[in-house]
Amino acid sequence: MASSVSADGYLGLNGAISESQTKKLTDLPAELLEHILCFPLLSHDDICNASCTCKRLRDVCHGRGKVWGHQYRLRWPRLQKYYRHNECCDWLREYRTRHTVGLQIRLTVESISKRFFTEVPCVGQVLGDSFAEIQSLGAPEHFCEDELLFILNSDKWKSLTLKYYAKKILYFLRQQNILRSLKLFLEQSPVQQSALEGAVLVDQYCNPLAEITVASISDQLEEITDKVQKMLRIKNPSHPSLRGAPGRFLFFSPSMHLNDLELQRQAVCVLNCVLYEQLQYKGNELDYYNPLNSYIHQVIQRHTGIPISLSVLYMMLARRLGVQLEPVNFPNHFLLRWCQKPNGEDIYDFVYIDAFGKGKQLTAKECEYLIGHQVTADYYSAISTTEVLLRMVGNLLNIGKRGEGNEKSYQLLRDSLDLYLTINPDNVQYLLLQARLYFHLGIWPEKVLDILQHIQALDPSQHGAVGYLVQHTLEHIQHKKQPVQPEVKRRSAAEHVDVRYAAGLVMKHKRSGYNCVIYGWDPKCTMSQEWISTMRVNQLSSGADQPFYNVLVQDGTCRYAAQENLEPHEDPLEIGHPEVGRYFSEFSNTHYVANEELETRYPEDMSETLLAWTKNNYDN
């Protein structure tokens, strides 16, 4: 019997193919095609190829559609916070722009290593032309930052040099944005300026790679305020600061305050109880000069600080409870004052709060006992938010000047000088310090000249110090115009026959016990006689007449170690030094691999590094 195909397209008895089996992929509804093309394993190349096959798929993959939106979110998830939910935009254009910016950023980062290797890195000095190209693309700044973060978060032990410079660029870019925010903040009227916002800006500038925001700090203050109000509800259920919807508390705005002094006392008493007894906040007497004591996010995280940082925290919490406290720039010990009489003006109309001393309340006379001498009434006056920031940054400046002369202390000094001179740009003392610091570090001579010119205009009496620095800075600029070929050290040279170790080896110091990695060597000690005498090099069995090695130490220092004091590490480990990426491209579990710049200077060391590690591993 003959078979036939039914009207609805099912297979007939003669085996004919139905209509439903002849349909193509492109006959599917657009929504289903979009769903298929959003499959996680498909890359942007796959989508491009699919859209080139026919008009139907090209239409489905249009720029404003779901497919490219999915590709964009899949590849750059951190950027989603910059778009509204279900926002309609040209995702294909966004994708292309972000991709182009990423390529340009990588080219910029890769090119910096050659310029930086022989100098102390100063990102702002060399970024101009490269970032002008990126800015010409018309892309938002967060595209640049996202690519830098992408580089930093890639394989832990790979691309160390790329990460090293990406980190420096990200540090620089974020600081520039924070400085712009600080300038806008300073343009506000004094009544609009919040000490908390100012403290956060200082914190952000000194820690630009940390995720610190006013919103996150405010959320943590609300948690503390919540604890205070819960305890206050037990002591006085009708306290005005508790008014609000059930289960919700009323946070007073800075313009609102409690008029009744007894109600204020209740709030302050409970605040002290929660802050110092329950949460165990305290002044850091044992490590007073640690810069972490000045950063508001660290104060909240570690529950410790110095007088000014604890005072800012205390003042902000008190205001949320309706108690208005004012900052007092008391010498050597920052305080808060609390008015006890309506429209109080005399210094004896106030109680002074020592946030460093667990909220202790002092009279004017008792304040003098803190510092051991008398002061004039001017020191008891309230100060502005700008003056609070100057005092806060001044503390960081002093810590930087007290530092050990390593990169960390120099960075703190540079950051705090930037902040201070943004707030007070005509301070000749600190302008001269900034010029001297840059001159000492040998960085950005063109900026040194700009600073010196500004100093001369402000204070012509500084012509002696200015003239000296101008002369030597011009000599530095002239010297830089004469390119010097890097010294190449070959192990095969006769004068290097005694050099036993090579760049990239992870070593251990026999006497001091520290772990380190070699990034350079000399066949004999090249330091001055004064250094040789100070370090007692002549007491070594071979004295100064032996190879010495430049090493990066686990504790973040750089040292110059004698060969007889070093030995290969039995179990090589990663060296957590901030400068590792400047010299090495990766850590291979056993040793560090020299980057192109270091290998140029020690062209025969890489093979020696592998040989030395293999021999040491075999002997063990």
Coordinates of C-alpha atoms in Angstrom, one line a residue:
M1 CA 0.0 0.0 0.0
A2 CA 1.4 3.4 -1.0
S3 CA 2.3 5.7 1.8
S4 CA 1.6 9.4 1.9
V5 CA 2.6 12.5 3.8
S6 CA -0.1 13.8 5.9
A7 CA -1.1 17.5 5.9
D8 CA 0.5 18.2 9.3
G9 CA 3.9 17.0 7.9
Y10 CA 4.3 13.6 9.6
L11 CA 6.1 10.7 7.9
G12 CA 4.0 8.9 5.5
L13 CA 4.0 5.1 4.9
N14 CA 6.4 5.4 2.0
G15 CA 9.1 6.9 4.3
A16 CA 8.9 10.5 2.8
I17 CA 10.6 13.2 5.0
S18 CA 8.1 15.5 6.7
E19 CA 8.1 19.3 6.6
S20 CA 9.1 19.5 10.3
Q21 CA 12.4 17.6 9.5
T22 CA 13.3 20.0 6.6
K23 CA 13.4 23.2 8.9
K24 CA 16.7 24.9 9.3
L25 CA 18.3 26.4 12.4
T26 CA 17.6 29.9 11.1
D27 CA 13.9 29.0 11.1
L28 CA 13.8 29.0 14.9
P29 CA 12.3 32.0 16.7
A30 CA 14.7 34.9 17.4
E31 CA 14.4 34.4 21.2
L32 CA 15.5 30.7 20.9
L33 CA 18.4 31.7 18.6
E34 CA 19.5 34.3 21.1
H35 CA 19.3 31.7 23.8
I36 CA 21.5 29.3 21.8
L37 CA 24.1 32.0 20.9
C38 CA 24.3 32.9 24.6
F39 CA 25.7 29.5 25.4
P40 CA 28.7 30.1 27.8
L41 CA 31.2 28.2 25.7
L42 CA 30.8 30.5 22.7
S43 CA 33.4 33.3 22.4
H44 CA 33.1 36.6 20.7
D45 CA 34.9 35.1 17.7
D46 CA 32.2 32.4 17.5
I47 CA 29.5 35.2 17.5
C48 CA 31.3 37.1 14.8
N49 CA 31.6 34.0 12.7
A50 CA 27.9 33.1 13.2
S51 CA 26.8 36.6 12.3
C52 CA 28.7 36.4 9.0
T53 CA 27.0 33.3 7.8
C54 CA 23.6 34.8 6.8
K55 CA 21.4 37.8 7.2
R56 CA 19.1 36.0 9.7
L57 CA 21.9 35.4 12.2
R58 CA 23.4 38.8 11.6
D59 CA 20.1 40.4 12.6
V60 CA 19.9 38.2 15.7
C61 CA 23.4 39.3 16.7
H62 CA 22.7 43.0 16.2
G63 CA 24.7 45.4 18.4
R64 CA 21.9 46.3 20.8
G65 CA 20.7 42.8 21.2
K66 CA 20.9 40.2 24.0
V67 CA 23.8 38.2 22.4
W68 CA 26.4 40.9 22.5
G69 CA 25.1 42.1 25.8
H70 CA 25.7 38.6 27.1
Q71 CA 29.2 38.5 25.6
Y72 CA 30.1 41.8 27.2
R73 CA 28.9 40.7 30.7
L74 CA 30.6 37.4 30.3
R75 CA 34.0 38.8 29.5
W76 CA 34.0 41.9 31.7
P77 CA 31.8 41.2 34.7
R78 CA 33.3 44.0 36.8
L79 CA 31.9 46.7 34.5
Q80 CA 28.3 45.8 35.1
K81 CA 28.1 48.2 38.0
Y82 CA 28.4 51.1 35.5
Y83 CA 25.2 50.1 33.7
R84 CA 21.6 50.3 34.8
H85 CA 19.7 47.0 35.1
N86 CA 18.2 46.1 31.6
E87 CA 19.9 49.2 30.1
C88 CA 19.6 49.3 26.3
C89 CA 22.9 50.3 24.7
D90 CA 25.0 49.4 21.7
W91 CA 26.8 46.4 23.3
L92 CA 28.8 45.6 20.2
R93 CA 30.2 49.2 20.2
E94 CA 30.9 48.9 23.9
Y95 CA 32.6 45.6 23.4
R96 CA 34.8 46.9 20.6
T97 CA 35.8 50.0 22.6
R98 CA 36.7 48.0 25.7
H99 CA 38.6 45.5 23.6
T100 CA 40.6 48.3 21.9
V101 CA 41.3 50.0 25.2
G102 CA 42.6 46.7 26.6
L103 CA 45.0 46.2 23.7
Q104 CA 46.3 49.8 24.1
I105 CA 46.7 49.5 27.9
R106 CA 48.7 46.3 27.4
L107 CA 51.0 48.0 24.9
T108 CA 51.5 50.9 27.3
V109 CA 52.3 48.6 30.2
E110 CA 54.7 46.5 28.2
S111 CA 56.6 49.5 26.9
I112 CA 57.2 51.0 30.3
S113 CA 59.6 48.3 31.5
K114 CA 62.3 49.4 29.1
R115 CA 62.1 53.0 30.3
F116 CA 61.8 52.3 34.0
F117 CA 64.3 49.6 34.5
T118 CA 67.4 51.8 35.0
E119 CA 65.5 54.5 37.0
V120 CA 63.4 54.8 40.1
P121 CA 59.9 54.4 38.6
C122 CA 57.7 57.5 38.6
V123 CA 54.6 56.7 36.6
G124 CA 53.4 60.2 36.0
Q125 CA 56.7 61.1 34.3
V126 CA 56.3 58.6 31.4
L127 CA 52.6 58.1 30.9
G128 CA 51.7 61.3 29.1
D129 CA 51.9 60.3 25.4
S130 CA 50.7 56.8 26.0
F131 CA 47.6 57.8 27.8
A132 CA 46.9 60.7 25.4
E133 CA 46.4 57.9 22.8
I134 CA 44.0 56.0 25.1
Q135 CA 42.1 59.2 25.9
S136 CA 41.7 59.9 22.2
L137 CA 39.6 56.8 22.0
G138 CA 36.9 58.6 23.9
A139 CA 36.5 55.6 26.3
P140 CA 35.5 55.9 30.0
E141 CA 38.3 55.8 32.5
H142 CA 36.9 52.7 34.1
F143 CA 37.7 50.7 31.0
C144 CA 41.4 51.4 31.6
E145 CA 41.1 50.5 35.3
D146 CA 39.3 47.2 34.4
E147 CA 42.0 46.1 32.1
L148 CA 44.7 46.9 34.7
L149 CA 42.7 44.8 37.3
F150 CA 42.4 42.0 34.7
I151 CA 46.2 41.9 34.4
L152 CA 46.7 42.0 38.1
N153 CA 44.3 39.2 38.7
S154 CA 45.7 36.8 36.1
D155 CA 47.8 33.7 36.9
K156 CA 49.5 34.3 40.2
W157 CA 53.1 33.5 39.3
K158 CA 53.1 34.6 35.6
S159 CA 53.5 37.9 33.9
L160 CA 55.2 39.4 37.0
T161 CA 56.7 42.3 35.1
L162 CA 53.4 43.2 33.4
K163 CA 51.7 43.1 36.8
Y164 CA 54.4 45.2 38.4
Y165 CA 53.8 48.1 36.0
A166 CA 50.1 47.6 35.8
K167 CA 49.9 48.0 39.6
K168 CA 51.9 51.3 39.4
I169 CA 49.7 52.7 36.6
L170 CA 46.6 51.7 38.5
Y171 CA 48.0 53.4 41.7
F172 CA 48.7 56.5 39.7
L173 CA 45.4 56.7 37.9
R174 CA 43.3 56.2 41.1
Q175 CA 45.4 58.8 42.9
Q176 CA 44.7 61.4 40.1
N177 CA 41.0 60.7 40.5
I178 CA 41.1 61.0 44.3
L179 CA 43.0 64.3 44.0
R180 CA 40.3 65.7 41.7
S181 CA 37.7 64.6 44.3
L182 CA 39.7 66.2 47.1
K183 CA 39.8 69.5 45.2
L184 CA 36.1 69.5 44.7
F185 CA 35.7 68.7 48.4
L186 CA 37.8 71.7 49.3
E187 CA 35.7 74.0 47.1
Q188 CA 32.7 73.2 49.3
S189 CA 31.6 75.7 52.0
P190 CA 32.9 74.7 55.5
V191 CA 29.4 73.7 56.6
Q192 CA 29.1 71.2 53.8
Q193 CA 32.4 69.5 54.4
S194 CA 32.3 66.3 56.4
A195 CA 35.3 65.3 58.4
L196 CA 34.4 61.6 57.6
E197 CA 34.5 62.2 53.9
G198 CA 37.8 64.1 54.2
A199 CA 39.3 61.3 56.3
V200 CA 38.2 58.8 53.6
L201 CA 39.8 60.8 50.8
V202 CA 43.1 60.8 52.8
D203 CA 42.8 57.1 53.3
Q204 CA 42.0 56.4 49.7
Y205 CA 44.9 58.5 48.4
C206 CA 47.4 56.6 50.6
N207 CA 45.8 53.3 49.8
P208 CA 44.5 53.6 46.2
L209 CA 44.5 49.9 45.5
A210 CA 42.2 49.2 48.5
E211 CA 38.4 49.3 48.0
I212 CA 37.5 52.1 50.4
T213 CA 34.4 54.2 50.0
V214 CA 32.4 56.7 52.0
A215 CA 29.4 54.4 51.7
S216 CA 31.2 51.4 53.1
I217 CA 32.7 53.4 56.0
S218 CA 29.2 54.9 56.7
D219 CA 27.7 51.4 56.8
Q220 CA 30.2 50.4 59.4
L221 CA 29.4 53.5 61.5
E222 CA 25.7 52.7 61.2
E223 CA 26.4 49.2 62.7
I224 CA 28.2 50.8 65.7
T225 CA 25.4 53.4 66.0
D226 CA 22.9 50.5 66.0
K227 CA 24.7 48.9 68.9
V228 CA 24.7 52.2 70.8
Q229 CA 21.0 52.8 70.3
K230 CA 20.1 49.3 71.3
M231 CA 21.8 49.8 74.6
L232 CA 20.4 53.3 74.9
R233 CA 16.9 51.9 74.4
I234 CA 17.4 49.8 77.6
K235 CA 18.5 52.8 79.6
N236 CA 16.0 55.3 78.3
P237 CA 13.3 53.9 75.9
S238 CA 12.0 57.4 75.3
H239 CA 15.3 58.9 74.2
P240 CA 14.7 61.2 71.2
S241 CA 17.5 59.5 69.1
L242 CA 15.3 56.3 69.2
R243 CA 12.3 57.9 67.5
G244 CA 11.4 56.2 64.2
A245 CA 9.5 53.3 62.8
P246 CA 9.6 50.1 64.9
G247 CA 12.9 48.3 64.4
R248 CA 14.5 51.3 62.8
F249 CA 16.5 54.0 64.5
L250 CA 16.7 57.7 63.7
F251 CA 20.1 58.9 62.7
F252 CA 20.5 62.6 63.2
S253 CA 21.8 64.7 60.3
P254 CA 24.7 67.0 61.1
S255 CA 22.3 70.0 61.2
M256 CA 20.1 68.4 64.0
H257 CA 21.1 68.0 67.6
L258 CA 19.7 67.3 71.0
N259 CA 19.1 70.5 73.0
D260 CA 18.7 68.9 76.4
L261 CA 22.2 68.4 78.0
E262 CA 21.1 65.5 80.1
L263 CA 19.9 63.6 77.0
Q264 CA 23.2 64.4 75.4
R265 CA 25.0 63.0 78.5
Q266 CA 23.0 59.7 78.2
A267 CA 24.0 59.3 74.6
V268 CA 27.7 60.0 75.2
C269 CA 27.8 57.7 78.2
V270 CA 26.4 54.8 76.2
L271 CA 28.7 55.6 73.2
N272 CA 31.7 55.3 75.5
C273 CA 30.4 52.0 76.9
V274 CA 29.9 50.5 73.4
L275 CA 33.0 51.9 71.8
Y276 CA 35.5 51.3 74.5
E277 CA 34.1 48.5 76.6
Q278 CA 32.0 46.4 74.2
L279 CA 34.0 46.9 71.0
Q280 CA 37.3 47.4 72.7
Y281 CA 38.5 50.5 70.8
K282 CA 41.7 51.9 72.2
G283 CA 44.6 54.3 71.5
N284 CA 47.6 52.5 69.9
E285 CA 50.3 53.4 72.5
L286 CA 52.6 50.6 71.7
D287 CA 52.8 51.3 67.9
Y288 CA 51.9 55.0 67.8
Y289 CA 53.7 55.9 64.6
N290 CA 52.3 53.1 62.5
P291 CA 50.6 54.8 59.5
L292 CA 47.7 52.4 59.8
N293 CA 46.6 54.3 62.9
S294 CA 45.7 57.3 60.6
Y295 CA 43.6 55.4 58.0
I296 CA 39.9 55.5 59.0
H297 CA 39.2 52.1 57.4
Q298 CA 42.1 50.5 59.4
V299 CA 41.0 52.2 62.6
I300 CA 37.5 50.6 62.3
Q301 CA 39.0 47.3 61.2
R302 CA 41.7 47.1 63.9
H303 CA 39.8 49.0 66.6
T304 CA 42.8 51.1 67.3
G305 CA 44.1 54.5 66.3
I306 CA 45.7 57.8 67.4
P307 CA 44.0 60.8 68.9
I308 CA 42.9 62.5 65.6
S309 CA 41.6 59.4 63.9
L310 CA 39.7 58.2 66.9
S311 CA 38.3 61.7 67.4
V312 CA 37.0 61.8 63.9
L313 CA 35.3 58.4 64.4
Y314 CA 33.9 59.5 67.8
M315 CA 32.6 62.8 66.5
M316 CA 30.8 61.2 63.6
L317 CA 29.1 58.7 65.9
A318 CA 28.1 61.4 68.4
R319 CA 26.5 63.4 65.6
R320 CA 24.4 60.4 64.6
L321 CA 23.1 60.4 68.1
G322 CA 22.3 64.2 68.0
V323 CA 25.4 65.3 70.0
Q324 CA 27.4 68.1 68.4
L325 CA 31.1 67.9 69.1
E326 CA 33.8 70.1 67.6
P327 CA 37.4 69.2 66.8
V328 CA 40.1 71.0 68.8
N329 CA 43.7 71.3 67.4
F330 CA 45.3 70.9 70.8
P331 CA 49.1 70.6 70.6
N332 CA 50.5 67.0 70.6
H333 CA 47.1 65.5 71.5
F334 CA 43.9 66.0 69.3
L335 CA 40.7 66.6 71.3
L336 CA 37.0 67.2 70.9
R337 CA 35.0 69.8 72.7
W338 CA 31.4 69.6 74.0
C339 CA 29.5 72.7 74.9
Q340 CA 27.9 72.7 78.3
K341 CA 26.2 76.1 78.2
P342 CA 23.9 77.7 75.6
N343 CA 26.1 79.7 73.1
G344 CA 29.2 78.9 75.1
E345 CA 32.3 81.0 74.2
D346 CA 34.7 80.8 77.1
I347 CA 37.0 77.8 77.2
Y348 CA 35.5 76.8 80.6
D349 CA 32.0 76.5 79.0
F350 CA 33.2 73.3 77.4
V351 CA 34.1 69.8 78.4
Y352 CA 36.9 68.3 76.4
I353 CA 36.8 64.7 75.2
D354 CA 39.9 62.5 74.8
A355 CA 38.9 59.9 72.3
F356 CA 42.4 58.4 72.6
G357 CA 41.9 58.0 76.3
K358 CA 38.6 56.0 76.1
G359 CA 36.4 59.1 75.9
K360 CA 37.6 60.6 79.1
Q361 CA 36.0 64.0 79.8
L362 CA 38.4 66.8 80.8
T363 CA 38.3 70.4 82.0
A364 CA 40.4 73.0 80.3
K365 CA 43.0 72.7 83.0
E366 CA 43.2 68.9 82.9
C367 CA 43.9 69.2 79.1
E368 CA 47.2 70.9 80.0
Y369 CA 48.2 67.9 82.1
L370 CA 48.1 65.8 78.9
I371 CA 51.0 67.7 77.4
G372 CA 52.7 68.9 80.6
H373 CA 52.6 72.7 80.0
Q374 CA 50.2 75.6 79.7
V375 CA 48.8 76.8 76.4
T376 CA 46.9 79.9 75.4
A377 CA 43.1 80.0 74.9
D378 CA 43.6 79.9 71.1
Y379 CA 44.5 76.2 71.3
Y380 CA 41.0 75.4 72.8
S381 CA 39.2 76.8 69.7
A382 CA 37.3 74.7 67.3
I383 CA 38.8 74.2 63.9
S384 CA 37.5 73.6 60.4
T385 CA 37.4 70.3 58.5
T386 CA 40.2 71.5 56.3
E387 CA 42.4 72.1 59.4
V388 CA 41.5 68.6 60.6
L389 CA 42.8 67.2 57.3
L390 CA 46.0 69.2 57.5
R391 CA 46.7 67.9 60.9
M392 CA 45.9 64.3 59.8
V393 CA 48.2 64.6 56.7
G394 CA 50.8 66.3 58.8
N395 CA 51.0 63.3 61.1
L396 CA 51.5 61.0 58.0
L397 CA 54.2 63.4 56.8
N398 CA 56.1 63.1 60.1
I399 CA 55.8 59.3 60.0
G400 CA 57.2 59.3 56.4
K401 CA 60.1 61.5 57.6
R402 CA 60.8 59.1 60.4
G403 CA 60.9 56.2 58.0
E404 CA 63.8 53.9 57.3
G405 CA 64.6 55.3 53.9
N406 CA 63.0 52.3 52.0
E407 CA 60.5 52.5 49.2
K408 CA 57.5 52.2 51.6
S409 CA 58.5 55.2 53.7
Y410 CA 59.4 57.3 50.6
Q411 CA 56.0 56.4 49.1
L412 CA 54.2 57.6 52.2
L413 CA 56.2 60.8 52.2
R414 CA 55.4 61.4 48.6
D415 CA 51.7 60.7 49.1
S416 CA 51.4 62.8 52.2
L417 CA 53.2 65.7 50.5
D418 CA 50.8 65.5 47.5
L419 CA 47.9 65.7 49.9
Y420 CA 49.3 68.5 52.0
L421 CA 50.2 70.6 49.0
T422 CA 46.7 70.0 47.5
I423 CA 45.1 71.4 50.6
N424 CA 47.8 74.1 51.2
P425 CA 49.6 74.6 47.8
D426 CA 51.7 77.6 48.9
N427 CA 53.5 76.1 51.8
V428 CA 57.1 76.9 50.9
Q429 CA 58.5 74.5 53.6
Y430 CA 56.8 71.5 52.1
L431 CA 57.2 72.5 48.5
L432 CA 61.0 72.6 49.2
L433 CA 60.8 69.2 50.9
Q434 CA 58.9 67.8 47.9
A435 CA 61.6 69.2 45.5
R436 CA 64.4 67.8 47.6
L437 CA 62.7 64.4 47.9
Y438 CA 62.2 64.1 44.1
F439 CA 65.8 65.3 43.6
H440 CA 67.1 62.7 46.1
L441 CA 65.2 59.9 44.4
G442 CA 66.3 61.0 41.0
I443 CA 62.8 61.1 39.6
W444 CA 60.8 63.5 37.5
P445 CA 63.4 66.4 37.1
E446 CA 61.0 68.4 35.0
K447 CA 58.5 68.5 37.9
V448 CA 61.3 69.5 40.3
L449 CA 62.0 72.5 38.2
D450 CA 58.3 73.5 38.2
I451 CA 58.2 73.2 42.0
L452 CA 61.4 75.3 42.4
Q453 CA 60.0 78.0 40.1
H454 CA 56.9 78.1 42.2
I455 CA 58.9 78.4 45.4
Q456 CA 61.0 81.3 43.9
A457 CA 57.8 83.2 43.1
L458 CA 56.4 82.7 46.6
D459 CA 59.5 83.4 48.6
P460 CA 62.5 85.0 46.8
S461 CA 64.6 84.6 50.0
Q462 CA 64.9 80.9 49.1
H463 CA 67.1 81.6 46.1
G464 CA 70.1 79.9 47.7
A465 CA 68.5 76.5 48.1
V466 CA 66.5 76.9 44.9
G467 CA 69.6 77.8 42.9
Y468 CA 71.5 74.8 44.1
L469 CA 68.7 72.4 43.2
V470 CA 68.0 74.0 39.8
Q471 CA 71.7 73.6 38.8
H472 CA 71.9 70.0 39.8
T473 CA 68.5 69.1 38.3
L474 CA 69.5 70.7 34.9
E475 CA 72.6 68.5 35.1
H476 CA 70.5 65.5 35.7
I477 CA 68.3 66.3 32.7
Q478 CA 71.3 66.8 30.5
H479 CA 72.8 63.5 31.7
K480 CA 69.6 61.7 30.8
K481 CA 69.8 63.0 27.2
Q482 CA 73.0 61.0 26.8
P483 CA 71.8 57.4 26.7
V484 CA 74.1 55.0 28.5
Q485 CA 74.4 51.4 27.3
P486 CA 73.7 48.9 30.1
E487 CA 76.6 47.1 31.6
V488 CA 76.6 43.5 30.4
K489 CA 78.1 40.9 32.7
R490 CA 78.9 37.5 31.2
R491 CA 79.7 34.6 33.5
S492 CA 82.2 33.3 31.0
A493 CA 84.5 36.3 31.4
A494 CA 87.8 35.5 33.1
E495 CA 87.1 38.2 35.9
H496 CA 83.8 36.5 36.8
V497 CA 85.2 33.0 37.4
D498 CA 84.5 33.1 41.1
V499 CA 80.9 34.1 40.8
R500 CA 79.0 30.9 42.0
Y501 CA 75.4 32.0 41.9
A502 CA 73.1 33.5 39.3
A503 CA 70.2 36.0 39.0
G504 CA 66.9 34.3 39.8
L505 CA 68.1 31.8 42.4
V506 CA 66.2 31.8 45.7
M507 CA 68.8 31.9 48.5
K508 CA 69.0 31.9 52.3
H509 CA 71.4 34.0 54.3
K510 CA 73.5 31.7 56.5
R511 CA 73.9 34.2 59.4
S512 CA 70.7 36.3 59.3
G513 CA 68.4 33.5 58.2
Y514 CA 66.5 35.7 55.7
N515 CA 65.2 34.3 52.4
C516 CA 65.9 36.3 49.2
V517 CA 66.3 36.2 45.4
I518 CA 69.4 37.4 43.5
Y519 CA 68.8 40.1 41.0
G520 CA 72.4 41.2 40.3
W521 CA 76.0 40.6 41.2
D522 CA 79.5 42.0 41.2
P523 CA 82.7 40.0 41.1
K524 CA 84.1 42.1 44.0
C525 CA 82.4 44.4 46.5
T526 CA 81.8 47.8 44.9
M527 CA 80.7 49.7 48.0
S528 CA 82.6 52.5 49.6
Q529 CA 85.3 52.0 52.2
E530 CA 82.9 53.6 54.8
W531 CA 80.2 51.0 54.0
I532 CA 82.8 48.2 54.1
S533 CA 84.0 49.3 57.5
T534 CA 80.4 49.9 58.9
M535 CA 79.2 46.4 57.7
R536 CA 82.5 44.8 59.0
V537 CA 83.1 43.2 55.6
N538 CA 86.8 42.7 56.5
Q539 CA 85.8 40.3 59.2
L540 CA 84.6 37.8 56.6
S541 CA 87.0 35.1 55.6
S542 CA 87.3 36.4 52.1
G543 CA 86.6 40.1 53.0
A544 CA 85.6 42.4 50.1
D545 CA 87.6 40.3 47.6
Q546 CA 84.7 38.0 46.8
P547 CA 81.5 38.2 44.7
F548 CA 78.7 40.2 46.2
Y549 CA 75.0 39.9 45.3
N550 CA 72.1 42.3 45.1
V551 CA 69.2 40.5 46.7
L552 CA 65.5 41.2 47.3
V553 CA 64.6 40.1 50.8
Q554 CA 61.4 38.6 52.0
D555 CA 60.9 41.5 54.4
G556 CA 60.8 44.1 51.6
T557 CA 64.3 45.3 51.9
C558 CA 67.1 45.2 49.3
R559 CA 70.6 44.1 50.5
Y560 CA 74.1 43.5 49.3
A561 CA 75.3 40.1 50.5
A562 CA 78.7 38.4 50.3
Q563 CA 78.9 35.1 48.5
E564 CA 80.2 33.2 51.6
N565 CA 77.0 34.3 53.5
L566 CA 74.6 32.9 51.0
E567 CA 73.4 29.4 50.1
P568 CA 70.7 28.0 47.8
H569 CA 67.4 27.5 49.5
E570 CA 66.6 23.9 50.1
D571 CA 62.9 24.5 49.4
P572 CA 62.6 27.5 47.1
L573 CA 59.7 29.7 47.9
E574 CA 58.1 32.8 46.5
I575 CA 59.7 36.1 47.7
G576 CA 57.1 38.6 48.7
H577 CA 59.1 41.7 47.7
P578 CA 57.3 44.6 45.9
E579 CA 60.1 45.0 43.4
V580 CA 60.2 41.3 42.2
G581 CA 58.3 42.2 39.0
R582 CA 60.8 44.8 38.0
Y583 CA 63.4 42.1 37.4
F584 CA 61.5 38.8 36.9
S585 CA 58.7 37.7 34.6
E586 CA 57.6 34.6 36.5
F587 CA 58.2 32.3 39.4
S588 CA 58.7 28.7 38.2
N589 CA 58.3 26.9 41.6
T590 CA 62.0 26.5 41.9
H591 CA 63.5 29.8 40.7
Y592 CA 62.6 33.2 39.2
V593 CA 62.8 33.7 35.4
A594 CA 64.6 37.0 34.5
N595 CA 62.6 39.4 32.4
E596 CA 64.0 40.8 29.1
E597 CA 65.7 43.8 30.7
L598 CA 67.5 41.8 33.4
E599 CA 68.5 39.1 30.9
T600 CA 70.1 41.7 28.7
R601 CA 72.4 42.6 31.6
Y602 CA 73.1 39.0 32.6
P603 CA 72.7 37.1 29.4
E604 CA 74.3 33.8 30.6
D605 CA 72.7 33.7 34.0
M606 CA 69.4 32.0 33.1
S607 CA 71.0 28.7 32.0
E608 CA 73.3 28.9 35.1
T609 CA 70.3 29.4 37.3
L610 CA 68.7 26.2 36.0
L611 CA 71.9 24.3 36.3
A612 CA 72.6 25.4 39.8
W613 CA 69.1 24.5 41.0
T614 CA 69.3 21.1 39.3
K615 CA 72.7 20.4 40.9
N616 CA 71.5 21.5 44.3
N617 CA 68.3 19.5 44.1
Y618 CA 70.3 16.4 43.0
D619 CA 72.8 16.8 45.9
N620 CA 70.0 17.0 48.4

